[in-house]
Short mmCIF file of C-alpha atoms in Angstrom, two decimals:
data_model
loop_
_atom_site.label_atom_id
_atom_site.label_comp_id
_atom_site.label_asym_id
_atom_site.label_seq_id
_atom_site.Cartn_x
_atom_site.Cartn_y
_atom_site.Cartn_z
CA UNK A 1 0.00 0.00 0.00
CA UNK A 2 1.47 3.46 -1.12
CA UNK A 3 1.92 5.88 2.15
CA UNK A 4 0.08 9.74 1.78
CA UNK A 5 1.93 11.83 3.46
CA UNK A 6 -1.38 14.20 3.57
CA UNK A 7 -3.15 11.88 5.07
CA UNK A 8 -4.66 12.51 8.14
CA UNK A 9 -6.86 9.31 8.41
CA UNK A 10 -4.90 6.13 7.77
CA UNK A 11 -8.01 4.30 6.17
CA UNK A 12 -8.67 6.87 3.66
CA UNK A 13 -6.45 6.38 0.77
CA UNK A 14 -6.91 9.56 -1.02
CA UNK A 15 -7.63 12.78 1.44
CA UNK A 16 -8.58 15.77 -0.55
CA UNK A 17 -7.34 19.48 0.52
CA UNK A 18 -9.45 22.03 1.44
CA UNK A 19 -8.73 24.08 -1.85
CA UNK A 20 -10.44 20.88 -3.81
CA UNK A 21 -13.52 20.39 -1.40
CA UNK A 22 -15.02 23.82 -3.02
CA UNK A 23 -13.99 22.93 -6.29
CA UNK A 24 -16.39 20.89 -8.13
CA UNK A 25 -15.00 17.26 -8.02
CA UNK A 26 -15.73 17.29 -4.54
CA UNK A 27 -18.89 19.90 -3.53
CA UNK A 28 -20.46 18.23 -0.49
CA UNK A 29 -23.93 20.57 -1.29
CA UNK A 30 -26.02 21.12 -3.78
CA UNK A 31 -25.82 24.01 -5.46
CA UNK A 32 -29.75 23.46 -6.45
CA UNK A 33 -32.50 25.93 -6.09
CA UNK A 34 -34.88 24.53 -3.02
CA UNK A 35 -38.46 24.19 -4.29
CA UNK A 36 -41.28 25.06 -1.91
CA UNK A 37 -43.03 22.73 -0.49
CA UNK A 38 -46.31 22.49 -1.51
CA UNK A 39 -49.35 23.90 0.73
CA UNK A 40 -50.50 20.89 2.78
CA UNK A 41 -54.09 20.31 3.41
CA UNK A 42 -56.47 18.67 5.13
CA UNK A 43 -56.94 15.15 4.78
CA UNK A 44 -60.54 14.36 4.54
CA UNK A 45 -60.41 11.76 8.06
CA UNK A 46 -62.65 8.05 7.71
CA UNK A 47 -65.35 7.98 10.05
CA UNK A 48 -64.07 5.80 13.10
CA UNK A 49 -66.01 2.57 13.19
CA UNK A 50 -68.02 2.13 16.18
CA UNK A 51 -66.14 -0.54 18.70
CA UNK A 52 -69.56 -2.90 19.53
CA UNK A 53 -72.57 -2.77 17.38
CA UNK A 54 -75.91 -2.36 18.93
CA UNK A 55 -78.53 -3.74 16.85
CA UNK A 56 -82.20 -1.84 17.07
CA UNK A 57 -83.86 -3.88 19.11
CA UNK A 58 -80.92 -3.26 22.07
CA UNK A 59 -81.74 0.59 20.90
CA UNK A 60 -85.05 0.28 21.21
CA UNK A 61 -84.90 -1.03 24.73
CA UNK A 62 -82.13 1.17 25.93
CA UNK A 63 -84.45 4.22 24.72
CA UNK A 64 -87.47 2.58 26.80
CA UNK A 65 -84.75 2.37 30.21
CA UNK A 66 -83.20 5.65 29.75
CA UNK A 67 -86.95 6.91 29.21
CA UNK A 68 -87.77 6.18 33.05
CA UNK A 69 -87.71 7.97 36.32
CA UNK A 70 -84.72 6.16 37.68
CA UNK A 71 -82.72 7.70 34.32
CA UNK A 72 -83.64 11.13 34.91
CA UNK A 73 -80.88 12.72 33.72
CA UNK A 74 -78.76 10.00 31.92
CA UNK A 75 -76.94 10.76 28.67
CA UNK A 76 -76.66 6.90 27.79
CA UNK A 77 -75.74 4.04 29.18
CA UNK A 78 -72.16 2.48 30.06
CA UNK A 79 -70.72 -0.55 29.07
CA UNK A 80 -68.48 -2.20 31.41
CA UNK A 81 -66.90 -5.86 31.82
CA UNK A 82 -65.67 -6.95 35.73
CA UNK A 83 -64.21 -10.03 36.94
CA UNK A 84 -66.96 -11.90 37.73
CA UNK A 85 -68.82 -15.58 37.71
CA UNK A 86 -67.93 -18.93 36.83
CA UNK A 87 -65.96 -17.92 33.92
CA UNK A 88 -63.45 -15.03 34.69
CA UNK A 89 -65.56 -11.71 33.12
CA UNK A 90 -68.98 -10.36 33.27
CA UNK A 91 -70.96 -7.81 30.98
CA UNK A 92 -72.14 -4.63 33.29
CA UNK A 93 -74.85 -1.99 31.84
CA UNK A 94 -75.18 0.87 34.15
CA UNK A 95 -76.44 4.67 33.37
CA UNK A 96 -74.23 7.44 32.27
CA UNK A 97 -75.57 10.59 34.12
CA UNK A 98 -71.62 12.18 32.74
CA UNK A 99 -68.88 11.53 30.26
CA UNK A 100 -65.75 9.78 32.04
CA UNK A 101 -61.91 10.58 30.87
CA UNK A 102 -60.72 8.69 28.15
CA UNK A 103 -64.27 6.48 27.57
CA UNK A 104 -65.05 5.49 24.22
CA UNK A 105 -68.17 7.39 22.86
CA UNK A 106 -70.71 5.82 20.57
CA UNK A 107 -73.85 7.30 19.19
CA UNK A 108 -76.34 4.50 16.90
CA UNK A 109 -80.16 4.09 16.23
CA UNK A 110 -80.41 7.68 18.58
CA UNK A 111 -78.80 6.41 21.91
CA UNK A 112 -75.31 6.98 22.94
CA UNK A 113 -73.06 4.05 24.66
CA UNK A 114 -69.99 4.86 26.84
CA UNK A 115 -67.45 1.77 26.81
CA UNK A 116 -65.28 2.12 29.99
CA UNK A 117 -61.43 2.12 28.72
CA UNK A 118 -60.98 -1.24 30.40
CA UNK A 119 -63.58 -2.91 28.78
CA UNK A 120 -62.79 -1.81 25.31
CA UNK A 121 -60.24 -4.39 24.72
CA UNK A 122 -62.63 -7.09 25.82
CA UNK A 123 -65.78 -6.15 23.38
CA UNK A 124 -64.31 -4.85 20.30
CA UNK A 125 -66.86 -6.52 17.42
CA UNK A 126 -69.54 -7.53 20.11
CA UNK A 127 -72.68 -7.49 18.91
CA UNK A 128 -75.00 -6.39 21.66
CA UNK A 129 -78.74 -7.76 20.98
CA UNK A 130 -82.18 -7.50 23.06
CA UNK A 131 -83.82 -10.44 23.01
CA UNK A 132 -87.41 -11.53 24.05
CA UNK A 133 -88.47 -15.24 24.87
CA UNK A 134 -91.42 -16.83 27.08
CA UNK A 135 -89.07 -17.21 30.02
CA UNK A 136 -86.99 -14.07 29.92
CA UNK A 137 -85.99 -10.66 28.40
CA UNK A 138 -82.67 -9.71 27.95
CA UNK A 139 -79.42 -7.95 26.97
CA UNK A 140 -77.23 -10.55 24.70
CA UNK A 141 -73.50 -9.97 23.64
CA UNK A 142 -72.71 -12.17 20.88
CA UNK A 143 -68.63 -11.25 21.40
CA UNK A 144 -66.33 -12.86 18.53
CA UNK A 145 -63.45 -12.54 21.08
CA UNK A 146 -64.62 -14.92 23.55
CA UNK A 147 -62.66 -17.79 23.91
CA UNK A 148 -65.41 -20.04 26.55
CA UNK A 149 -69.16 -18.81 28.20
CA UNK A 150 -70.29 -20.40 31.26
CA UNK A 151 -73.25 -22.69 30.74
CA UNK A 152 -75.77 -20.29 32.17
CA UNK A 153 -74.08 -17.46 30.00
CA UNK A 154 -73.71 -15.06 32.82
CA UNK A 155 -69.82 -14.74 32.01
CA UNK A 156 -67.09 -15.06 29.20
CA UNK A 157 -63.59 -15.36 28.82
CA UNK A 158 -61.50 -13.55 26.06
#
């Protein structure tokens, strides 16, 4: 290997001078006009998809609760999962009387849901259903995340 004498680093074999680096063999910048940008603008957003879909029967019902004295003042209900029954989690309903930090909001067939943050993770695709039979009346969640019901179908596990 040939020795440089002008060389400063020993694992560059050629170092140029200072008088060449402005020349034009070696011009570390663009000599190019910048072009402006152009304006940015606003991105039309997608409509966020609702988390849980509420058919209009469950709408229908929720409208007849939220209609009665103990609702006075409700703005929806809330939609809530705890650790509960025979099967690790449980659906709760409750009434929203105010908007909590960070729940998800959801307005369909002209009543508004609140999912509590915790439970979001647990119902996303849930198909919430009212359902009418001889023997009973009520709320159904039809959740593709759940992994096992118990047999009465109190609770679920995800």
């Amino acid at each position: 290997m040939a020795s440089h004498a002008g060389n400063r680093d020993p694992f560059c074999a050629v170092t140029p001078s200072l008088s060449n680096i402005h020349g034009s063999a070696y011009a570390p910048f663009s000599t190019a006009v910048l072009e402006e940008a152009p304006a940015v603008t606003k991105r039309s957003r997608r409509k966020k998809l609702d988390p849980i879909i509420v058919t209009e029967n469950a709408a229908a019902r929720i409208k007849e609760l939220l209609s009665g004295e103990s609702a006075k003042g409700a703005k929806g209900i809330r939609l809530g999962v705890r650790r509960r029954g025979c099967n690790g989690l449980s659906y709760t309903l409750n009434y929203a009387f105010e908007e909590k930090p960070k729940e998800e909001k959801m307005e369909t067939h002209g009543v508004t849901v609140y999912i509590e943050p915790m439970a979001l993770f647990n119902v996303v695709g849930t198909v919430m259903d009212f359902e009418e039979t001889e023997l009973s009346s009520e709320f159904t969640f039809n959740n593709p995340n759940s992994k096992g019901e118990c047999g009465c179908g109190e609770s679920f596990n995800v």
